[in-house]
Amino acid sequence: MTLTKTDEPKKSPHLLIIDDEKEVGEFAGIVAQSLGFEFTATTNAEDFLKALDDNITLIMMDLMMPDMDGIELLRLLGQQKCRTTLILMSGYDKRVLETAEELAQTLGLSVAGHLQKPFRLAELQKLLKGYALLNLVPQVARQASKAVTKDELLRAMVREEFILHYQPQLNIANGQVMGVEALVRWQHPERGLVYPDDFIPQAEVLGVIDELGWYVARLALSEIRQFVNKEGALLKLSLNVSPQSLHDLRLPDTFVALARQYGVAPENVVLEITESGLIKELASALDILTRLRMKRVHLSIDDFGTGYAMMQQLRHVPATELKIDKSFVHDMHQLNSARVVVRKTIEIGHELGMKIVAEGVETKEQLEFLRINGCDIAQGYYFSRPIPAAALLDWMQHYAPLNF
Ligand code: C2E
Ligand code: MG
Ligand code: MG
């Protein structure tokens, strides 16, 4: 449901509200209107994202909605580099609101304050007046990427507009290609090639990430059969899995059956889950991860080092691989702290019986440092960018590990 009050000639601040309780949104809107705001009230994520354009100067967001996780929406706004100021609302206790406010700030979002529900009229007026005073000239919101709708994503799947690029993974000890990571791209009819950071978070928020995940799995499993090493053995396939998809207990069985259908053994697949996603979903995900592992599927902790996880938490994850985030690899040459993180990650990972992959390897120096410190696998532009399957096959024919 979208309720809009606009069409005034002079530019006044525009409040966008998302609250599953229609009455709360309308109430807040009317209060804002009395203070000179325009407003748009929405009750679900899809309408909210559609309404979020450059005219919006202030967002009021409920953190607890039945079919939508407010924290997830905050992350999406952070990823989209949203500059619009936020007011957070929730019926949770104050500590939760304060934590959410801190999270929003670490995501680079600006927060004007929070309201604990049920809030009083005066509290809301105070926040809105404070905002209006500080922003006599309305701030213009800038969205880094265009909002995508659920229909667009579903349609793109039907039209098979999602394609995969593959990036090789090399064994550092002998320079052999041992696997490929599949990375999804959207071949958009008007926008050209769209990268995953511009549609995966949206697919998660809009509830179509499972469909997209299965689409990617089927496509990758069908394409991987072409990739064999010199001995004729199939290369390993790494697939990125959204932590949100780790809720269905049937996933391990369904996935293994699908792999078999394409003639790919489960031990030939590595499922990558980001460290931050893992921590968030740890309780529900552990069961599924353990079952996947029992079926011999490999598990990798992606973007390791960025999720602020405690080893204590990750100890329980039956992962077989750790992927050091590319930001550490990038900073290795200039920051001692990055070198320490990389060295210690390799050491601890090995002690826990995991293989260590370094992503984002771009230079010979980085590769040398990783080799000296016993890192197992490297992936990055130094070898190849992610490219279509046919191009990678061609690259493999010309690649000579002797020059490694
Ligand atoms: P990721 O899994 O950590 O993938 C690595 C990202 O680093 C890729 O970005 C890759 O193109 C980029 N990269 C590789 N080598 C280098 C390098 O040497 N230097 C630099 N600067 N970057 C490098 P990409 O393809 O844009 O993907 C971004 C993220 O989107 C992925 O991060 C992954 O988390 C997510 N993603 C990609 N495909 C899928 C998918 O099918 N499903 C899900 N759920 N997520 C996906
Ligand atoms: Mg990955
Ligand atoms: Mg990564």
XYZ file of C-alpha atoms and ligand atoms in Angstrom, residues 181 240 272 274 302-304 323-326 359, ligand 3:
13
model
C 34.369 -19.713 -8.511
C 28.227 -18.400 -3.311
C 30.811 -20.269 0.134
C 30.152 -15.009 4.045
C 33.963 -16.187 2.503
C 35.214 -12.640 3.159
C 36.932 -13.877 6.285
C 38.750 -17.300 2.263
C 40.777 -14.332 3.427
C 38.968 -11.183 2.366
C 40.531 -9.259 -0.486
C 41.022 -13.733 -2.789
Mg 34.926 -12.793 -0.867
